[in-house]
Coordinates of C-alpha atoms in Angstrom, one line a residue:
Chain A
P1 CA 0.0 0.0 0.0
A2 CA 1.1 3.6 -0.7
P3 CA 2.2 5.5 2.4
A4 CA -0.5 7.4 4.2
Q5 CA -0.5 11.1 3.8
P6 CA -2.6 13.8 5.4
R7 CA -5.8 14.1 3.4
A8 CA -5.4 17.8 3.2
V9 CA -2.7 17.2 0.6
V10 CA -5.2 15.6 -1.7
A11 CA -8.1 17.8 -0.7
R12 CA -6.3 20.8 -2.2
A13 CA -6.3 19.1 -5.6
W14 CA -10.0 18.6 -5.5
R15 CA -12.5 21.0 -7.0
P16 CA -14.1 23.6 -4.8
L17 CA -17.8 23.1 -4.4
D18 CA -20.0 24.2 -7.3
P19 CA -23.7 23.7 -8.0
E20 CA -23.0 20.6 -10.2
L21 CA -21.1 18.8 -7.4
L22 CA -23.6 19.9 -4.9
G23 CA -26.4 18.4 -6.9
A24 CA -24.6 15.1 -7.0
A25 CA -23.9 15.3 -3.2
R26 CA -27.5 16.0 -2.5
F27 CA -28.5 13.0 -4.5
A28 CA -26.0 10.8 -2.5
L29 CA -27.5 12.3 0.7
K30 CA -31.0 11.5 -0.5
M31 CA -30.0 7.9 -1.1
Y32 CA -28.2 7.8 2.3
N33 CA -31.3 9.0 4.1
Q34 CA -33.7 6.7 2.2
G35 CA -36.1 5.0 4.6
R36 CA -35.4 7.3 7.5
A37 CA -38.0 9.4 9.2
A38 CA -37.7 13.2 8.7
G39 CA -36.3 13.9 12.1
A40 CA -33.7 11.1 11.9
Q41 CA -32.1 12.2 8.6
A42 CA -28.4 13.2 8.3
V43 CA -27.5 16.6 6.8
L44 CA -24.6 17.5 4.6
G45 CA -21.6 19.2 6.1
A46 CA -18.5 19.9 4.1
V47 CA -18.4 18.6 0.5
Q48 CA -15.5 18.4 -2.0
G49 CA -15.3 16.4 -5.1
R50 CA -14.2 16.0 -8.7
V51 CA -15.8 15.0 -11.9
R52 CA -14.7 12.9 -14.8
R53 CA -16.7 13.1 -18.1
E54 CA -16.8 10.8 -21.0
G55 CA -19.4 10.7 -23.7
Q56 CA -22.8 11.5 -22.2
G57 CA -21.8 10.4 -18.7
S58 CA -20.2 12.1 -15.7
L59 CA -18.7 10.3 -12.7
Y60 CA -18.6 12.3 -9.5
T61 CA -16.3 11.3 -6.8
L62 CA -17.3 13.0 -3.6
E63 CA -16.1 13.3 -0.1
A64 CA -18.6 14.7 2.4
T65 CA -19.1 15.0 6.1
L66 CA -22.6 14.1 7.2
E67 CA -24.0 15.2 10.5
E68 CA -26.2 12.6 12.1
P69 CA -29.0 14.0 14.3
Q70 CA -28.5 13.8 18.0
C71 CA -29.6 10.4 19.3
H72 CA -31.3 10.3 22.6
E73 CA -32.3 6.7 22.9
P74 CA -29.2 4.5 23.6
T75 CA -30.9 1.3 22.6
V76 CA -31.5 2.5 19.1
C77 CA -28.5 4.8 18.5
Q78 CA -26.2 3.7 15.8
L79 CA -23.4 5.9 16.9
P80 CA -22.3 7.2 20.2
V81 CA -23.1 10.9 20.7
S82 CA -19.4 11.8 20.5
R83 CA -19.2 10.4 17.0
K84 CA -22.1 12.1 15.3
T85 CA -20.0 13.3 12.3
L86 CA -19.5 10.8 9.5
L87 CA -16.9 11.0 6.7
C88 CA -18.4 9.5 3.5
S89 CA -17.0 8.7 0.1
F90 CA -19.6 8.6 -2.6
Q91 CA -19.4 7.9 -6.3
V92 CA -22.4 9.1 -8.3
L93 CA -22.8 8.4 -12.0
D94 CA -24.9 10.9 -14.0
E95 CA -26.1 9.7 -17.4
L96 CA -28.3 12.2 -19.3
G97 CA -29.5 13.7 -16.0
K98 CA -30.3 10.4 -14.4
H99 CA -28.2 9.9 -11.2
M100 CA -27.1 6.5 -9.8
L101 CA -25.2 6.0 -6.6
L102 CA -22.4 3.5 -7.3
R103 CA -20.5 3.6 -4.1
R104 CA -21.2 4.7 -0.5
D105 CA -18.6 4.3 2.2
C106 CA -19.2 6.1 5.5
G107 CA -17.4 5.9 8.8
P108 CA -17.3 8.0 11.9
V109 CA -14.5 10.6 12.3
E110 CA -13.0 12.1 15.3
T111 CA -13.2 15.9 15.4
R112 CA -11.0 18.0 17.6
V113 CA -10.5 21.7 18.2
T114 CA -7.2 23.1 16.9
D115 CA -5.2 26.0 18.3
D116 CA -7.0 28.5 16.2
G117 CA -10.3 27.5 17.5
N118 CA -11.6 25.9 14.3
E119 CA -12.9 22.4 14.3
T120 CA -10.7 20.4 12.0
L121 CA -11.1 16.9 10.7
K122 CA -8.0 14.7 11.2
Y123 CA -7.8 11.8 9.0
V124 CA -5.6 10.3 6.4
L125 CA -5.9 8.9 2.9
P126 CA -3.5 6.5 1.2
G127 CA -2.0 8.3 -1.7
L128 CA 1.1 9.6 -3.4
G129 CA 3.4 11.2 -0.9
R130 CA 4.1 14.8 -1.7
N131 CA 7.5 14.6 -0.2
S132 CA 8.4 11.2 -1.7
L133 CA 9.0 12.8 -5.0
S134 CA 12.1 14.7 -5.7
Q135 CA 11.7 17.8 -7.7
D136 CA 13.5 16.3 -10.7
F137 CA 11.2 13.3 -10.6
S138 CA 8.2 15.6 -10.4
V139 CA 9.2 17.5 -13.4
K140 CA 9.8 14.3 -15.4
M141 CA 6.5 13.0 -14.3
A142 CA 4.7 16.2 -15.3
S143 CA 6.3 15.9 -18.7
I144 CA 5.2 12.3 -19.1
F145 CA 1.7 13.3 -18.0
Q146 CA 1.5 16.1 -20.6
K147 CA 2.4 13.5 -23.2
F148 CA -0.3 11.2 -21.9
M149 CA -2.9 14.1 -22.0
H150 CA -1.9 14.8 -25.6
T151 CA -1.9 11.2 -26.7
Y152 CA -5.4 10.4 -25.3
N153 CA -6.8 13.8 -25.8
R154 CA -7.5 14.5 -22.2
T155 CA -8.6 17.8 -20.8
Y156 CA -9.4 18.6 -17.2
E157 CA -11.8 21.2 -16.0
S158 CA -9.5 23.0 -13.6
K159 CA -5.9 23.2 -12.5
E160 CA -6.8 21.4 -9.3
E161 CA -8.4 18.5 -11.2
A162 CA -5.3 18.2 -13.4
E163 CA -3.1 18.2 -10.4
W164 CA -5.2 15.4 -8.8
R165 CA -5.1 13.4 -12.0
L166 CA -1.3 13.9 -12.2
S167 CA -1.0 12.4 -8.7
V168 CA -3.2 9.4 -9.7
F169 CA -1.2 9.0 -12.9
A170 CA 2.1 8.9 -11.0
S171 CA 0.8 6.5 -8.5
N172 CA -0.5 4.3 -11.3
L173 CA 2.9 4.3 -13.0
M174 CA 4.3 2.8 -9.9
R175 CA 1.5 0.2 -9.7
A176 CA 2.2 -0.7 -13.3
Q177 CA 5.9 -1.2 -12.5
K178 CA 4.9 -3.5 -9.6
I179 CA 2.6 -5.5 -11.9
Q180 CA 5.4 -5.7 -14.5
A181 CA 7.8 -7.0 -11.9
L182 CA 5.5 -9.8 -10.9
D183 CA 4.4 -10.9 -14.3
R184 CA 5.8 -14.3 -15.5
G185 CA 5.0 -13.8 -19.1
T186 CA 6.2 -11.4 -21.8
A187 CA 3.6 -8.7 -21.2
Q188 CA 4.5 -5.0 -20.9
Y189 CA 2.6 -2.8 -18.6
G190 CA 2.7 1.0 -18.5
I191 CA 0.8 4.0 -19.6
T192 CA -2.6 3.3 -21.1
K193 CA -5.7 5.4 -21.6
F194 CA -6.8 4.4 -18.2
S195 CA -3.7 5.7 -16.4
D196 CA -5.5 8.7 -14.9
L197 CA -8.1 6.7 -13.1
T198 CA -7.8 5.3 -9.6
E199 CA -8.2 1.6 -9.3
E200 CA -11.6 2.2 -7.7
E201 CA -12.8 4.4 -10.6
F202 CA -11.6 1.9 -13.1
R203 CA -13.4 -1.0 -11.4
T204 CA -16.6 1.0 -11.0
I205 CA -16.7 2.2 -14.6
Y206 CA -15.3 -0.6 -16.7
L207 CA -15.6 -3.9 -14.9
N208 CA -18.5 -6.1 -14.1
P209 CA -18.8 -7.3 -10.5
L210 CA -21.9 -9.4 -11.3
L211 CA -19.8 -12.0 -12.9
Q212 CA -18.6 -13.3 -9.6
S213 CA -21.7 -12.6 -7.5
E214 CA -24.6 -14.0 -9.4
P215 CA -25.3 -17.5 -10.6
G216 CA -27.0 -16.7 -13.9
Q217 CA -29.0 -19.1 -16.1
K218 CA -28.2 -22.8 -16.1
M219 CA -26.8 -24.0 -19.4
H220 CA -26.2 -27.6 -20.4
M221 CA -22.7 -28.7 -21.2
A222 CA -21.5 -28.7 -24.8
K223 CA -20.5 -32.0 -26.3
S224 CA -16.8 -32.5 -26.8
V225 CA -15.4 -31.9 -30.2
E226 CA -14.7 -35.2 -31.9
D227 CA -11.5 -36.0 -33.6
P228 CA -11.9 -34.8 -37.2
Chain B
A1 CA -6.7 -29.1 -31.1
P2 CA -4.5 -27.8 -34.0
P3 CA -1.3 -26.2 -32.6
E4 CA -2.6 -22.7 -33.4
W5 CA -5.8 -21.1 -34.6
D6 CA -7.0 -17.6 -35.3
W7 CA -10.6 -16.8 -36.3
R8 CA -9.6 -13.2 -37.2
S9 CA -7.7 -14.4 -40.3
K10 CA -10.8 -16.5 -41.3
G11 CA -13.2 -13.6 -41.3
A12 CA -15.2 -14.6 -38.3
V13 CA -14.5 -11.6 -36.1
T14 CA -15.7 -8.0 -36.4
K15 CA -13.6 -5.0 -35.6
V16 CA -12.7 -4.2 -32.0
K17 CA -15.5 -2.2 -30.3
D18 CA -15.5 0.3 -27.4
Q19 CA -17.8 -0.1 -24.5
G20 CA -17.1 3.4 -23.2
M21 CA -17.8 4.4 -19.6
C22 CA -20.1 1.5 -19.1
G23 CA -19.7 -2.0 -17.6
S24 CA -21.2 -3.7 -20.6
C25 CA -18.4 -6.1 -21.4
W26 CA -20.9 -9.0 -21.0
A27 CA -22.9 -7.7 -23.9
F28 CA -19.8 -7.4 -26.1
S29 CA -18.6 -10.8 -25.2
V30 CA -21.9 -12.4 -26.2
T31 CA -22.4 -10.5 -29.4
G32 CA -18.9 -11.4 -30.4
N33 CA -19.7 -15.0 -29.9
V34 CA -23.0 -14.8 -31.8
E35 CA -21.3 -13.0 -34.6
G36 CA -18.8 -15.9 -34.9
Q37 CA -21.5 -18.6 -34.6
W38 CA -23.6 -16.9 -37.3
F39 CA -20.6 -16.6 -39.6
L40 CA -19.8 -20.2 -39.2
K41 CA -23.3 -21.4 -39.8
R42 CA -24.5 -18.9 -42.4
G43 CA -21.3 -17.6 -43.9
T44 CA -22.0 -13.9 -43.3
L45 CA -20.2 -11.7 -40.7
L46 CA -22.6 -9.2 -39.2
S47 CA -21.7 -6.7 -36.5
L48 CA -24.5 -7.2 -33.9
S49 CA -26.1 -4.9 -31.4
E50 CA -24.9 -4.7 -27.8
Q51 CA -27.3 -1.8 -27.2
E52 CA -30.3 -4.2 -27.7
L53 CA -29.0 -6.2 -24.8
L54 CA -28.4 -3.2 -22.6
D55 CA -32.0 -2.0 -23.2
C56 CA -34.0 -5.2 -23.5
D57 CA -32.3 -7.8 -21.4
K58 CA -34.2 -7.1 -18.2
V59 CA -32.4 -9.8 -16.1
D60 CA -29.0 -8.1 -16.6
K61 CA -28.1 -4.6 -15.4
A62 CA -26.9 -2.8 -18.5
C63 CA -23.9 -0.6 -17.5
L64 CA -23.8 -2.1 -14.0
G65 CA -22.9 -5.5 -15.3
G66 CA -24.5 -8.7 -16.6
L67 CA -23.9 -12.4 -17.3
P68 CA -23.5 -14.0 -20.7
S69 CA -25.8 -16.9 -19.7
N70 CA -28.7 -14.4 -19.1
A71 CA -27.9 -12.6 -22.3
Y72 CA -28.2 -15.8 -24.4
S73 CA -31.7 -16.3 -22.9
A74 CA -32.6 -12.7 -23.6
I75 CA -31.6 -13.1 -27.3
K76 CA -33.6 -16.3 -27.5
N77 CA -36.6 -14.9 -25.9
L78 CA -36.6 -11.6 -27.7
G79 CA -36.3 -13.4 -31.1
G80 CA -32.8 -12.4 -32.2
L81 CA -30.4 -9.6 -32.5
E82 CA -30.4 -6.5 -34.6
T83 CA -27.3 -5.3 -36.3
E84 CA -25.0 -2.6 -34.9
D85 CA -26.2 -0.2 -37.7
D86 CA -29.9 -0.7 -36.9
Y87 CA -29.6 -0.5 -33.1
S88 CA -26.4 1.4 -32.5
Y89 CA -24.4 1.5 -29.3
Q90 CA -25.0 4.5 -26.9
G91 CA -23.2 3.3 -23.8
H92 CA -26.1 3.9 -21.5
M93 CA -29.4 2.2 -20.9
Q94 CA -32.4 3.4 -22.9
A95 CA -35.9 2.2 -23.4
C96 CA -36.0 -1.1 -25.4
S97 CA -36.7 -0.5 -29.0
F98 CA -36.1 -3.9 -30.4
S99 CA -38.0 -4.7 -33.5
A100 CA -38.5 -8.4 -34.5
Q101 CA -38.7 -7.3 -38.1
K102 CA -35.1 -5.9 -37.9
A103 CA -33.6 -9.0 -36.2
R104 CA -31.0 -10.4 -38.5
V105 CA -29.7 -13.3 -36.5
Y106 CA -31.2 -15.8 -34.0
I107 CA -29.9 -18.4 -31.7
N108 CA -31.4 -21.7 -30.7
D109 CA -29.7 -22.4 -27.5
S110 CA -26.5 -21.8 -25.4
V111 CA -24.0 -24.2 -23.9
E112 CA -21.4 -24.2 -21.2
L113 CA -18.0 -25.3 -22.2
S114 CA -15.3 -27.5 -20.6
R115 CA -12.9 -26.1 -18.1
N116 CA -10.1 -28.0 -19.7
E117 CA -8.1 -25.5 -21.8
Q118 CA -7.0 -28.2 -24.3
R119 CA -10.7 -29.0 -24.9
L120 CA -11.5 -25.4 -25.1
A121 CA -8.9 -24.9 -27.8
A122 CA -10.3 -27.9 -29.7
W123 CA -13.8 -26.5 -29.4
L124 CA -12.7 -23.0 -30.5
A125 CA -10.9 -24.3 -33.6
K126 CA -13.8 -26.3 -34.7
R127 CA -16.8 -24.3 -33.6
G128 CA -15.8 -20.6 -33.3
P129 CA -14.9 -17.8 -30.9
I130 CA -15.8 -18.4 -27.2
S131 CA -17.3 -16.1 -24.6
V132 CA -15.3 -16.2 -21.4
A133 CA -15.0 -14.2 -18.2
I134 CA -11.7 -13.4 -16.5
N135 CA -10.1 -11.6 -13.6
A136 CA -9.0 -8.3 -15.1
F137 CA -6.0 -7.9 -12.8
G138 CA -3.4 -5.7 -14.5
M139 CA -5.5 -5.0 -17.6
Q140 CA -5.8 -1.3 -16.6
F141 CA -2.1 -1.0 -17.5
Y142 CA -1.6 -3.7 -20.1
R143 CA 0.1 -2.6 -23.3
R144 CA 1.3 -5.7 -25.2
G145 CA 2.8 -9.2 -24.9
I146 CA 1.5 -12.3 -23.1
A147 CA 0.2 -11.6 -19.6
H148 CA 0.9 -14.2 -17.0
P149 CA 0.1 -12.8 -13.6
L150 CA 0.9 -14.8 -10.5
R151 CA -2.1 -16.9 -9.4
P152 CA -2.6 -15.1 -6.0
L153 CA -2.8 -11.8 -7.7
C154 CA -5.2 -13.0 -10.4
S155 CA -7.5 -15.3 -8.6
P156 CA -9.9 -17.5 -10.8
W157 CA -12.6 -16.8 -8.2
L158 CA -12.6 -13.0 -8.6
I159 CA -14.0 -12.8 -12.1
D160 CA -14.9 -9.3 -13.2
H161 CA -14.6 -8.9 -17.0
A162 CA -16.2 -10.7 -19.9
V163 CA -14.2 -11.0 -23.2
L164 CA -14.0 -13.2 -26.3
L165 CA -11.5 -15.9 -27.1
V166 CA -10.8 -15.7 -30.9
G167 CA -7.6 -17.8 -31.2
Y168 CA -4.6 -19.4 -29.6
G169 CA -1.1 -20.2 -30.4
N170 CA 2.5 -19.9 -29.2
R171 CA 4.9 -17.0 -29.2
S172 CA 8.5 -18.0 -28.7
A173 CA 7.2 -21.2 -27.0
T174 CA 4.9 -19.3 -24.7
P175 CA 1.3 -20.6 -25.2
F176 CA -1.4 -17.9 -25.4
W177 CA -5.0 -17.1 -25.9
A178 CA -5.8 -14.3 -28.2
I179 CA -8.6 -12.3 -26.6
K180 CA -10.8 -9.7 -28.2
N181 CA -11.5 -7.0 -25.6
S182 CA -14.1 -4.1 -25.9
W183 CA -12.0 -1.2 -24.8
G184 CA -11.3 0.2 -28.2
T185 CA -8.2 -0.3 -30.5
D186 CA -6.2 2.3 -28.5
W187 CA -5.8 -0.2 -25.7
G188 CA -3.6 -3.4 -25.7
E189 CA -2.4 -4.8 -29.0
E190 CA -4.9 -3.0 -31.3
G191 CA -7.6 -3.8 -28.8
Y192 CA -6.5 -7.4 -28.1
Y193 CA -5.2 -9.0 -25.0
Y194 CA -2.9 -12.0 -24.9
L195 CA -3.1 -14.2 -21.9
Y196 CA -1.0 -17.3 -20.9
R197 CA -2.7 -20.5 -21.9
G198 CA -2.6 -23.8 -20.1
S199 CA -3.0 -23.2 -16.3
G200 CA -6.3 -21.4 -15.9
V201 CA -4.6 -18.1 -15.5
C202 CA -7.0 -15.4 -14.2
G203 CA -9.9 -17.9 -14.4
V204 CA -10.0 -17.9 -18.2
N205 CA -11.4 -21.4 -18.2
T206 CA -14.1 -20.9 -15.5
M207 CA -17.0 -19.4 -17.4
A208 CA -16.6 -20.4 -21.1
S209 CA -19.8 -20.5 -23.1
S210 CA -21.3 -20.2 -26.5
A211 CA -24.6 -19.6 -28.3
V212 CA -25.9 -22.4 -30.5
V213 CA -27.2 -21.6 -34.0
N214 CA -28.7 -24.5 -35.8

């Protein structure tokens, strides 16, 4: 696993909140609150996110804090009172205005008061270490990334998004090197058109989890091919 | 099985397609198989519609995934497949607009194939391209050559991608399967993936199937 870094490093590379991201976040919240009574619904706190577009689809990757309402009945409380803030990761797919929640991952976070009196979230995200890259390496990586963007005709909506994608790209190059080192065949791994996607994004968008989870229709066995 | 075989050079395989931002590999795997079966039985290669399956196969889940076995049933129950030109790929689910009058191919049945790779090769050489499902480990970064990931990294139990076996052979004594993928020609070897053959790598032998055209 990549070394853990303070999440703030990554957070700066994310897009500041705009109405489009907020719309996706509100949809995720609606799904989160589904089936809850009005007084028991969580509310959105801080939200940050990024968007990846292709064709007529947009994939929103969001991080949000949710505030659970105070729980006064210990036998039904899901969380202790001191942990009423949740940190959630959501992935929302928007196809032609139709939203779909692809991933929801929430957990309680500790909050603490810092010296300047602001409440600050303290948590970490595995990612590419800012300090692990020498300046020379960073320059080379940026140049390779530029070439990748040109080859695959990639554009990003903001500088922050591009910086985030660069960090994903660099991390992926290292993953590709590890896969290369462990391959026993003649395959070559490296930069592909998917190199700016996190593993999670790649799985969510391009792969098919149903293949391992559902039995499907029964088919009879084919007869063996006879010797011609 | 003959020592090598390639249905691409025999005209049984359409050009590599691109599923876009959509987990519809199952539909591409199945249409690829039916294209091959129809070619072998009727002598015509037609590019068939994946979008029909996304929209009209109500058992599977369009861009969220599906199973080849369900897709064969859907084709059989619907009454066939339209061509790519008549029912073109959009990469997202729409209302089903299948028209039986426009169906150009039909299937009679579907079968599960052996897990023995030597038998699979024999079946492929005689009967056509095979729909299979694999563990896609490493494919995000695959560029060329024969992939042979270590078994613990590419478990046969964690199958998450459906593709099409179109041939097999050896490169410098390394046996391989030639696999048609659906991520466009700007991925892999012109859209193809080559995987080590003979030890069930990445579960390539676990979910092999084919349509039957009488």
